PDB file of C-alpha atoms in Angstrom:
ATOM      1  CA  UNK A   1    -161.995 -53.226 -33.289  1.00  0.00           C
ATOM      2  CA  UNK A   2    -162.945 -55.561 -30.798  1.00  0.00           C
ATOM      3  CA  UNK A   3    -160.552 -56.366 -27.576  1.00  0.00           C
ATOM      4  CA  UNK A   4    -159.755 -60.110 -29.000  1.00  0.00           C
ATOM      5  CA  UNK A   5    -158.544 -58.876 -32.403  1.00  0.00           C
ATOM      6  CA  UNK A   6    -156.355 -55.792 -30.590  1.00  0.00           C
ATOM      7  CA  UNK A   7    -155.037 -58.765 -28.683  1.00  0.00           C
ATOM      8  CA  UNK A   8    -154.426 -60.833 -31.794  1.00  0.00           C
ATOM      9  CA  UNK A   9    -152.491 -57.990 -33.491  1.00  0.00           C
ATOM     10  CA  UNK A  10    -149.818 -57.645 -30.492  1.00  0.00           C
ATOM     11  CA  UNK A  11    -148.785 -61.186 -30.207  1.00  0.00           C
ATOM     12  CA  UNK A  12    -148.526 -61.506 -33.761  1.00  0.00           C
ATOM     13  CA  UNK A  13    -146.295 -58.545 -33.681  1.00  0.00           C
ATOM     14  CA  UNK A  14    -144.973 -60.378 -30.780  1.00  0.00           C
ATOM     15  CA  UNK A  15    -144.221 -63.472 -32.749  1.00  0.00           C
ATOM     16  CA  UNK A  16    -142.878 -62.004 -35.602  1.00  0.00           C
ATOM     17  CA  UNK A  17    -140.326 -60.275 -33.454  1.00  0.00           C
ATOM     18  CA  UNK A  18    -139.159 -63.307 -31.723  1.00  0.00           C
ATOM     19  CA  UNK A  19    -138.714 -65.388 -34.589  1.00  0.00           C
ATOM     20  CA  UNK A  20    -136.575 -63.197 -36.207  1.00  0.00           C
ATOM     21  CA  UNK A  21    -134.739 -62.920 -33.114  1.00  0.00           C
ATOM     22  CA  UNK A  22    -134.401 -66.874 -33.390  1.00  0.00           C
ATOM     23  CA  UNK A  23    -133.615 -67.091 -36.715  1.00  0.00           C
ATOM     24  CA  UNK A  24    -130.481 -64.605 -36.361  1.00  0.00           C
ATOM     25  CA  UNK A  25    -129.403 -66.847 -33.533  1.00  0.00           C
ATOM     26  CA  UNK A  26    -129.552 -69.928 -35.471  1.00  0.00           C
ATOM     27  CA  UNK A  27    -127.838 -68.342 -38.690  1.00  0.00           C
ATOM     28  CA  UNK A  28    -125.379 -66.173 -37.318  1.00  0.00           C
ATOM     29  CA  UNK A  29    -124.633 -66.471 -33.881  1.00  0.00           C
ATOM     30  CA  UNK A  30    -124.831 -70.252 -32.946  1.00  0.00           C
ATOM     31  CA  UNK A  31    -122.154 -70.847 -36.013  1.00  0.00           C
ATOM     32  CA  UNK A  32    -120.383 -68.391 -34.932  1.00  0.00           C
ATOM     33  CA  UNK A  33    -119.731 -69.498 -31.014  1.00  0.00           C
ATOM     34  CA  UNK A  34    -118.166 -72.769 -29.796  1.00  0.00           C
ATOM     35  CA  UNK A  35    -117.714 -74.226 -26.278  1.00  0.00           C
ATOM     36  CA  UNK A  36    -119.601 -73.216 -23.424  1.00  0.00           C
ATOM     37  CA  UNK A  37    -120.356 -69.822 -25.038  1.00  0.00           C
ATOM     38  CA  UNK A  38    -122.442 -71.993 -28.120  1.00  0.00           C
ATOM     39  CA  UNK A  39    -124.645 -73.857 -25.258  1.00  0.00           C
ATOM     40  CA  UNK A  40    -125.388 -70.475 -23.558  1.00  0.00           C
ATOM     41  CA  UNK A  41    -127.001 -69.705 -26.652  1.00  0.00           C
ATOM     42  CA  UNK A  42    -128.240 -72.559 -27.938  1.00  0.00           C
ATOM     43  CA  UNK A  43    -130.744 -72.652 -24.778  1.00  0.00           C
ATOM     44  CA  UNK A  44    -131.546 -68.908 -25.213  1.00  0.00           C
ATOM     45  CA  UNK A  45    -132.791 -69.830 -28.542  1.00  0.00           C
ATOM     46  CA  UNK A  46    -134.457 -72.777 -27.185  1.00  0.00           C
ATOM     47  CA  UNK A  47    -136.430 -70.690 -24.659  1.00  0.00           C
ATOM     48  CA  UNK A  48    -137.123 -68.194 -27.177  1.00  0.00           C
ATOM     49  CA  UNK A  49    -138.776 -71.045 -29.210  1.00  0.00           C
ATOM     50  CA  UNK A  50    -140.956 -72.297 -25.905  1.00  0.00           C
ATOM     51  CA  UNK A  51    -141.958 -68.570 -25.650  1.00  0.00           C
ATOM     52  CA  UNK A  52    -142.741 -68.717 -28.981  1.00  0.00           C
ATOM     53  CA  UNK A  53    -145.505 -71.777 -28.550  1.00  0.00           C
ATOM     54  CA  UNK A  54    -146.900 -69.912 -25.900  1.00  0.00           C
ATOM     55  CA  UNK A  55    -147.701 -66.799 -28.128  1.00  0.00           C
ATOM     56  CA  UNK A  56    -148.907 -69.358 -30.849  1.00  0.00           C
ATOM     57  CA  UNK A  57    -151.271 -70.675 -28.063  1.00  0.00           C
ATOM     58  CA  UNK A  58    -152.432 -67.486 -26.909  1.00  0.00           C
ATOM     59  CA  UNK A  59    -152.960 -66.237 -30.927  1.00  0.00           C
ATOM     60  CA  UNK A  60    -154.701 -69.471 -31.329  1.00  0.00           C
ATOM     61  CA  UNK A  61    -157.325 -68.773 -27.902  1.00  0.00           C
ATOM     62  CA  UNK A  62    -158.170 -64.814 -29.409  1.00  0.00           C
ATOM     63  CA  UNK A  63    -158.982 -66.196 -32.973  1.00  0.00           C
ATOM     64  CA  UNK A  64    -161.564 -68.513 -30.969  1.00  0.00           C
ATOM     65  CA  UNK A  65    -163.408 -65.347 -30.065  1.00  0.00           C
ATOM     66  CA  UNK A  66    -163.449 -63.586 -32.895  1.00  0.00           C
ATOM     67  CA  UNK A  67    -166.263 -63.806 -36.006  1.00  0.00           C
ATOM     68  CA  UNK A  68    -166.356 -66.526 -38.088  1.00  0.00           C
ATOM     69  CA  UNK A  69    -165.351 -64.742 -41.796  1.00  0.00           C
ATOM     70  CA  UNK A  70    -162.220 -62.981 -39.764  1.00  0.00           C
ATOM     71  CA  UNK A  71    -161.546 -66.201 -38.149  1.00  0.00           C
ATOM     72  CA  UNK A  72    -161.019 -68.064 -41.149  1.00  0.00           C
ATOM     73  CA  UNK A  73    -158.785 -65.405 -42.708  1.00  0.00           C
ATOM     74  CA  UNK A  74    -156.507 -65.606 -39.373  1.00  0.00           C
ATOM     75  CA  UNK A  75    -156.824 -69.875 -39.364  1.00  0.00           C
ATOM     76  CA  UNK A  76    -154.909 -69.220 -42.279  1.00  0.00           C
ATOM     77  CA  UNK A  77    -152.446 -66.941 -41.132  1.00  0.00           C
ATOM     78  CA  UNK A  78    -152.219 -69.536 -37.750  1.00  0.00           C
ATOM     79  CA  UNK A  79    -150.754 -71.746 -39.944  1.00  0.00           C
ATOM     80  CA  UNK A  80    -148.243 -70.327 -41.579  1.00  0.00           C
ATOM     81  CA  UNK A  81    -147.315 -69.271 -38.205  1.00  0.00           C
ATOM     82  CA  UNK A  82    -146.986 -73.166 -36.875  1.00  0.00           C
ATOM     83  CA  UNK A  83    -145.002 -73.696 -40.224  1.00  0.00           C
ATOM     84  CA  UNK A  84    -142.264 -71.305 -39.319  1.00  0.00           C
ATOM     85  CA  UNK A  85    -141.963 -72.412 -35.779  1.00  0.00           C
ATOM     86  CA  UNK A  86    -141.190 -76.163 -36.482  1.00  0.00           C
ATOM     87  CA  UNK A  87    -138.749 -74.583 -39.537  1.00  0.00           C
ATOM     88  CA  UNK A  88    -136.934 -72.893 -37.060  1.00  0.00           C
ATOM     89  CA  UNK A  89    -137.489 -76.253 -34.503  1.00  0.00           C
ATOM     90  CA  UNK A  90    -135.290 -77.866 -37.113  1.00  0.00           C
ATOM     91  CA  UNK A  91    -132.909 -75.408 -37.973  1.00  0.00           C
ATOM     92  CA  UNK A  92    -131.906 -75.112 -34.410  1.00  0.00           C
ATOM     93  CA  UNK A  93    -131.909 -78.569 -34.452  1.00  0.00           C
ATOM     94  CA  UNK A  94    -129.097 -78.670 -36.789  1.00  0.00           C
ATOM     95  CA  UNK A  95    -127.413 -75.456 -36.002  1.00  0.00           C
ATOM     96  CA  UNK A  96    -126.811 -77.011 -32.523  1.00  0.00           C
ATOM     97  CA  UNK A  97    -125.542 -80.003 -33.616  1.00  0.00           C
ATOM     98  CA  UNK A  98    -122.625 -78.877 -35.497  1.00  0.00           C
ATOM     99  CA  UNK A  99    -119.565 -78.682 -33.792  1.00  0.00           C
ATOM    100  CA  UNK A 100    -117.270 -76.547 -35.853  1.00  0.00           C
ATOM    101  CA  UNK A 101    -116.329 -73.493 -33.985  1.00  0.00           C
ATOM    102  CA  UNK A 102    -114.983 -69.681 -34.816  1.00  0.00           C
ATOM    103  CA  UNK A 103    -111.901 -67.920 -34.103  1.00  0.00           C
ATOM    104  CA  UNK A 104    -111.153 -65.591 -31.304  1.00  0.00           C
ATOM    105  CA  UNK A 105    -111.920 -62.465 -33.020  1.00  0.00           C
ATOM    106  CA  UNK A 106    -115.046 -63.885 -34.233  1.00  0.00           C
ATOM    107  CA  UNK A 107    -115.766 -65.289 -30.931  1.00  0.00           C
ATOM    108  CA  UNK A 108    -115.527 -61.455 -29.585  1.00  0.00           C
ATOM    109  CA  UNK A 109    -117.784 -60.065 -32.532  1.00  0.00           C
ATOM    110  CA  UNK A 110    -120.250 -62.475 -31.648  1.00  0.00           C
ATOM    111  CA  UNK A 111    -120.722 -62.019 -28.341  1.00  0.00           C
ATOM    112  CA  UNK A 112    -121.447 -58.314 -29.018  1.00  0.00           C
ATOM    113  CA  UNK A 113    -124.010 -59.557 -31.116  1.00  0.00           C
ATOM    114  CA  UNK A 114    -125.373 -62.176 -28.466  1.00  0.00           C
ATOM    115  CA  UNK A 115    -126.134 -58.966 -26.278  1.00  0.00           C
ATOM    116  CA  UNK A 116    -128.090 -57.434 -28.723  1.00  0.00           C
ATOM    117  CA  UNK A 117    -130.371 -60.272 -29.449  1.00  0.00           C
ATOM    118  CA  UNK A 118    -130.476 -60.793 -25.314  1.00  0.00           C
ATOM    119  CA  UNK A 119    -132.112 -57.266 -25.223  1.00  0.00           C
ATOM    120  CA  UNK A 120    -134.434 -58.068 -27.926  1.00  0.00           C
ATOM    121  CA  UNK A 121    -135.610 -61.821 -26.286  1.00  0.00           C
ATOM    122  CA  UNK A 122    -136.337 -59.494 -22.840  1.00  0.00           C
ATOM    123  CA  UNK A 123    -138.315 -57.125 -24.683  1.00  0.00           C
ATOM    124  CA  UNK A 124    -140.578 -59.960 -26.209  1.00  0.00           C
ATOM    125  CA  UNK A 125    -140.825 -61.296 -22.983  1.00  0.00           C
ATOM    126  CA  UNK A 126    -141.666 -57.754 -21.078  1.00  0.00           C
ATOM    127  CA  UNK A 127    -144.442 -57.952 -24.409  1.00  0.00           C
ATOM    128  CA  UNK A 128    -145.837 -61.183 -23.769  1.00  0.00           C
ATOM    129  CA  UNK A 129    -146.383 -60.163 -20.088  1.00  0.00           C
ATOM    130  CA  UNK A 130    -148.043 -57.155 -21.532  1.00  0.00           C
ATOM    131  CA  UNK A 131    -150.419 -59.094 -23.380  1.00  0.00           C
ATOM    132  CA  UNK A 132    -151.275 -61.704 -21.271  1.00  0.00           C
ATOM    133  CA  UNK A 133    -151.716 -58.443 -17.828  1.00  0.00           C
ATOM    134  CA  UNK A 134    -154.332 -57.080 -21.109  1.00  0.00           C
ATOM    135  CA  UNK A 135    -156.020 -60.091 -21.413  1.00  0.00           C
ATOM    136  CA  UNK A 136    -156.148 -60.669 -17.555  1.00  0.00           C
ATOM    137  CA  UNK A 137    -157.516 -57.208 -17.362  1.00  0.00           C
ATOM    138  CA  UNK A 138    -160.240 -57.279 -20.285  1.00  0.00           C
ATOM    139  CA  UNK A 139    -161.563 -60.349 -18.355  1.00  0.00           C
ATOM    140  CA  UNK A 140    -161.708 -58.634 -15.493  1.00  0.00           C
ATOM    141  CA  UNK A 141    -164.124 -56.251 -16.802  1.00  0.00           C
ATOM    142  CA  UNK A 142    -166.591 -58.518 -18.542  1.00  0.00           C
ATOM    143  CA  UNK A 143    -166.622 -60.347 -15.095  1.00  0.00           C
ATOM    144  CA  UNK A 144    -167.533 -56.573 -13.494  1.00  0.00           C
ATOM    145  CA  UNK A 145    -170.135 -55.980 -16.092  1.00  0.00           C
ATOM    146  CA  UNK A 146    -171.870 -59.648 -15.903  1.00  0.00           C
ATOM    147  CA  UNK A 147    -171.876 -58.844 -12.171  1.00  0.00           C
ATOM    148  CA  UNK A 148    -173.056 -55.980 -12.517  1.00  0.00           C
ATOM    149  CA  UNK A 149    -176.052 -56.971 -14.962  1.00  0.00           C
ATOM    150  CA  UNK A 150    -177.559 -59.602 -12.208  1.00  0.00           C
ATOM    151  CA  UNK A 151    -177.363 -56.973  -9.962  1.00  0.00           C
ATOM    152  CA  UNK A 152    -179.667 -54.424 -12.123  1.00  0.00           C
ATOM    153  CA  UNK A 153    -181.737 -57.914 -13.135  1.00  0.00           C
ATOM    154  CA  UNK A 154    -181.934 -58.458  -9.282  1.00  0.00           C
ATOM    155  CA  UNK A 155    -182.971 -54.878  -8.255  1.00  0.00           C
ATOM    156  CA  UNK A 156    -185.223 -55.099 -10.998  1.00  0.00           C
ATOM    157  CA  UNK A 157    -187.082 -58.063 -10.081  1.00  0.00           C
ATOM    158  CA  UNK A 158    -187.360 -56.788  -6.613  1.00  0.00           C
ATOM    159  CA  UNK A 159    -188.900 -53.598  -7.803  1.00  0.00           C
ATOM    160  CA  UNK A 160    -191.553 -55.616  -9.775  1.00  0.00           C
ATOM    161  CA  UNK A 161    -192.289 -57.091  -6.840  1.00  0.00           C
ATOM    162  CA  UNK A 162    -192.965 -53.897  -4.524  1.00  0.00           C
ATOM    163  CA  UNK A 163    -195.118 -52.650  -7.801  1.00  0.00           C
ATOM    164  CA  UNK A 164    -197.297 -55.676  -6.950  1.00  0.00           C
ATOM    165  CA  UNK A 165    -197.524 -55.526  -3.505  1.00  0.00           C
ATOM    166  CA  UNK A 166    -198.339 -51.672  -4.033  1.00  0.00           C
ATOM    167  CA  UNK A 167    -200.986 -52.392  -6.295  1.00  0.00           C
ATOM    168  CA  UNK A 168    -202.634 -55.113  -4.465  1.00  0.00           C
ATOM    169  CA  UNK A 169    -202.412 -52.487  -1.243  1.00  0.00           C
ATOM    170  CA  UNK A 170    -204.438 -50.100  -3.553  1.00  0.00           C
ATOM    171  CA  UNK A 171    -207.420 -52.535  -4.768  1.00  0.00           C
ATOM    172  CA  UNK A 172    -207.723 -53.502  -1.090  1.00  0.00           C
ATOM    173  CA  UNK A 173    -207.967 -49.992   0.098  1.00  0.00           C
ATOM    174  CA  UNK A 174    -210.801 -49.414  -2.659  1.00  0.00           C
ATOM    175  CA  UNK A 175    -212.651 -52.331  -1.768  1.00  0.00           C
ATOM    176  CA  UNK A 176    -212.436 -50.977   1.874  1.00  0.00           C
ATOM    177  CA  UNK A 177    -213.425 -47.623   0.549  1.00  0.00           C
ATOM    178  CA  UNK A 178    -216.380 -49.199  -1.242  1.00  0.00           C
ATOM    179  CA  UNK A 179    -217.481 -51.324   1.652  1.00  0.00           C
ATOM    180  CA  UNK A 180    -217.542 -48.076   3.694  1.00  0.00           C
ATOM    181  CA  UNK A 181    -219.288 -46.369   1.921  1.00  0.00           C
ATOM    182  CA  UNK A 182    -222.355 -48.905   1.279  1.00  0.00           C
ATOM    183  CA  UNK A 183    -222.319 -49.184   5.398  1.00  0.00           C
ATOM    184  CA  UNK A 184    -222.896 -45.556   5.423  1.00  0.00           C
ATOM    185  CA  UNK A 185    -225.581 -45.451   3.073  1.00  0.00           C
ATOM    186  CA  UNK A 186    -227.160 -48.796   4.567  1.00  0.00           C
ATOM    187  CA  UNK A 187    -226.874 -47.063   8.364  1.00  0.00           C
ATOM    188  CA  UNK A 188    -228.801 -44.066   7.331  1.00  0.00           C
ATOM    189  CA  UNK A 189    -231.222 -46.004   5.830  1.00  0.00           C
ATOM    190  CA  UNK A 190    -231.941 -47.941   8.978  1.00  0.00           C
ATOM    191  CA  UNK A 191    -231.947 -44.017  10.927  1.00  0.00           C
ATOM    192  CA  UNK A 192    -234.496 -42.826   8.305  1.00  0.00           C
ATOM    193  CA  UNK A 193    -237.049 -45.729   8.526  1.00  0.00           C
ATOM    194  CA  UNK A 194    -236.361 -45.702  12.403  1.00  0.00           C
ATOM    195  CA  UNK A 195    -237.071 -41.978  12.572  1.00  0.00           C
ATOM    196  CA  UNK A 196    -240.164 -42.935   9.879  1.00  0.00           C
ATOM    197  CA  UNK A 197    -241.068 -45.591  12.438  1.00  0.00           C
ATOM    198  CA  UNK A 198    -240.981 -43.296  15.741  1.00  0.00           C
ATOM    199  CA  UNK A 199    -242.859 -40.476  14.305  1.00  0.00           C
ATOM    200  CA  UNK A 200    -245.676 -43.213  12.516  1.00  0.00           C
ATOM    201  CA  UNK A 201    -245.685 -44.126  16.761  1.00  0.00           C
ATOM    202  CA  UNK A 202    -246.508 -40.825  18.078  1.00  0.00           C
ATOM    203  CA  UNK A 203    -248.748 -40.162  15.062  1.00  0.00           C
ATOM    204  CA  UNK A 204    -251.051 -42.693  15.944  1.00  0.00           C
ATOM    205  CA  UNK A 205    -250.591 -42.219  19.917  1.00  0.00           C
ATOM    206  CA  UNK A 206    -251.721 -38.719  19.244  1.00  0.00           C
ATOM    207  CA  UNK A 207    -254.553 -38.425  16.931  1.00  0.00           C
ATOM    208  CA  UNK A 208    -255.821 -42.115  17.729  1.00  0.00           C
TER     209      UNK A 208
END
């Protein structure tokens, strides 16, 4: 499984978890609160659902990077995703806007339950900070490993280049070797017909 689809998977286990979070604010808790205790809430929620965008946005940047057939199948999924958000939008919307409020007792019972979702809203966020550290780290690494490749391509290209200089060293040295070795042969051919030439001279100085 690739890194963008592991990603994918935790922020829509993300998302799921904070919209159910938001939905038992807006159908149990915000009807049952009033006064100040009602607007504490109602901007929880309302942060809850900003967190919620960003996971959307971050779901919507992995399915980018993923393969065409399993982005199509998630496109899908994206949607239905974007269709619950603005449901719950709304619903807040009117949950918020009604002004009837509980008793005392329920007032008590519902603050219990306010805690409860408060734990669960700091968990998603201590998740979304998970994913988006992952995601930091993941590119990270492919910016190690591109580095890392121009390196090897660099190292490369200079050892290409000492194999030419090497080789162009070597056909020098022959042609050196080769030049050498015709002087030699052309130097004792100028000793022998000298040497011809000296005894031809005494030869004739002799016997003449």
């Amino acid at each position: 499984m690739s890194v963008a689809s592991e990603l994918f998977e935790s922020y829509e286990h993300d998302f799921n978890q904070i919209s159910q979070s938001i939905s038992a604010k807006i159908t149990s808790t915000i009807p049952s609160q009033s006064g100040e205790k009602r607007k504490v809430t109602v901007r929880a929620t309302e942060r809850e659902i900003d967190e919620a965008d960003e996971i959307i946005g971050q779901m919507e940047m992995e399915v980018l990077n993923l393969q065409p057939s399993t982005r199509t199948r998630l496109q899908a999924k994206m949607r239905n995703y974007k269709s619950t958000l603005e449901k719950l939008k709304r619903d807040l919307k009117k949950a918020s806007a009604n002004d009837s409020g509980p008793t005392d007792r329920d007032e008590l019972l519902a603050g219990a339950s306010a805690t409860d979702l408060d734990s669960a809203s700091l968990d998603q966020r201590a998740r979304l900070l998970n994913g988006t550290e992952r995601l930091a780290d993941s590119s990270r690494r492919l910016q190690e490993s591109h580095r890392i490749a121009l390196e090897t391509e660099t190292i490369g290209a200079n050892l290409m280049e000492a194999d030419s200089y090497i080789d162009k060293a070597q056909r020098t040295l022959k042609g050196m070797t080769r030049r050498m070795q015709t002087n030699r042969m052309l130097t004792a051919s100028i000793i022998l017909v000298l040497v011809a030439l000296i005894l031809f001279v005494i030869y004739v100085k002799l016997f003449w």
